[in-house]
Amino acid sequence: QLSKPGVQQIELDPDVLARAAPDHRDLRIVTDDQQLPFLFERTSISRSLPLIPTSASDPKKPRLSRWSLKLPQAGVPISRLTCATGSALFQREMRLWEEVKDERGDTFHRELGRATWKRVPGEATRELTIQLDVAPGSGALFLETDNGDNPPIELHDFREHYPVTRVVFKAASDSTQPIRLYYGNPDAASPLYDVILIADQLLRAERTSATLGPQENVGSKTERIIQTLSGSARYTFWGVLAVVVVALLLLVSRLLPKTQ
C-alpha cells in the first residue's frame, strides 16, 4: 500500500520473515505480472516482541530452574533474547535451547546460546542478553540455569529481538495496478537485478514508507481455479475431470499387452 509514487521502502514484518526463506531468495515484488527490481537493506536496528514465560522446572532436579518461552510465531529469525530480574545477588550460567527432531524422528536438545550473568547489591540494573548462535526453528524456547545451593533466581520481562530488514524499490508514477509482495516458494532462486549497479543512488534517495496489507494465501494455479468456481460450475468441473480420468484409464488398459 503506497501513499505516493517514487522510491519506496518496506520493512518485512514477522509474518513475512517467518514464512519466507531464511536468505529471502523467494521474495518478489510484482505488479501487472511484471517483477519490480528491488534491493535488500539489512540494518543494525532490531525490533522486539514480548514472550510469556511458563515454569518448566523438573521436580526431580530442584537445583535447576527452567522457563518455557512460547514464541508468537515460529520461524522468526531471532538474534537475541533478553530478560530482567529482581534478584540482587547472584551469578548464573544461563543456557538457551530448543527441542528439535532428527531425520529418524527422535527428539534432542539443540543449544541456541548461553551467557554468564552476575549481579551484586548496589550495582546498576542490567538485563540478561543471550546472543543466539543459530535462529530457532521451533515455536518454543527453553531457558535454564543451575542455582547450586542458592535460592532460585527470579526472571521477568522476557523479550525476543530480530533484526530489521527492508526492501527498497521504485514505483512508477503512472501505474494504477496493485503491487504485491510474493514469498513462500521453496523452489525459487535468488533474483538478479541490474538495479544493483545503481544501489548507492537508490539507497541514498528520499524514500516513502510503504505498508503491507493483509496476507493472502494464493496457493497453486489449480487451487485458485477451484476457488473461483461455485455452485453448479464446481460440480461440472469435477465431473469433467472424472470423465477425463476414466477415459485415460481405459486408454491405458487397451495399450497394455494381453496376457496369454
Steps between C-alpha positions, in 0.01 A plus 500: 500500500667822374431856604680653199720385208879501499756305701331280760618302799318213669602357835445125498274409791519180710237327282713539187827421680353181644357367173766613252827319442772589754710666228189666345575352158127443442392864538358672192321832449249471217258735327298422188684164468835679482775488762621826651876494572589566862786507749530356849606733779616305804520746788649500851155587639307231686137455601383316810199286583390402853512138612280343767702263723372177652682308770641175360716397797548130567395399856768231488767770451431763771824687432397570140275791399344475154261725310303413187456792259239465228578712194225713343589334172745226408762580239574864588881546471565588866850634566487546880291445811478739797341488844518680836523385861403617846780304671778716646788255549576211268723353232349256255587323177192537278435255216244538220387200295212351301363156429540380140459171320766323297451306176379193692243699695691489830488816715819663627605831657671750271685777678435848360720710729630550853629780722638560850298749706593646838383782724600648838304738730527864399585417139298671227219288364616304199290260296613162381583482129558171322626521143367210294757304302226363272141608440242268660293279277227406747229703670628463857826578681633380835721705731663325794762553770648306790442686828742284697417527872350848457134611479352482149564810289193705406462614138241713321446723195615245239536639149621367165685729257532469123694721253314740273517416128365743243417465132570812289348546153361767268132523408393667176292816529256401223428147624150423626554127548532355852848406618541167678781341700531127431686249715486140619611313186776259616612435140569866419857616442644838598406767243769684306412862419707759314385756756791380714720717273334815639452371854671802659271744320185308589591458867591870535180620333211642699264216581137455592406227747254261341285274715412135464134416456329184628665172416339286229567134432494478119585128485564325170337586168265201529394606849423850375285360217302284741450792740342706221244228424173488690172310489433301181826618342701320770307174452542528123875546545535187714268304267706582192818419692360158598403422138850590381659272760273205407575553130874499566474180704308326218760616249786368713323165549468453122867577445614240753603162348246217528590218737522148347 
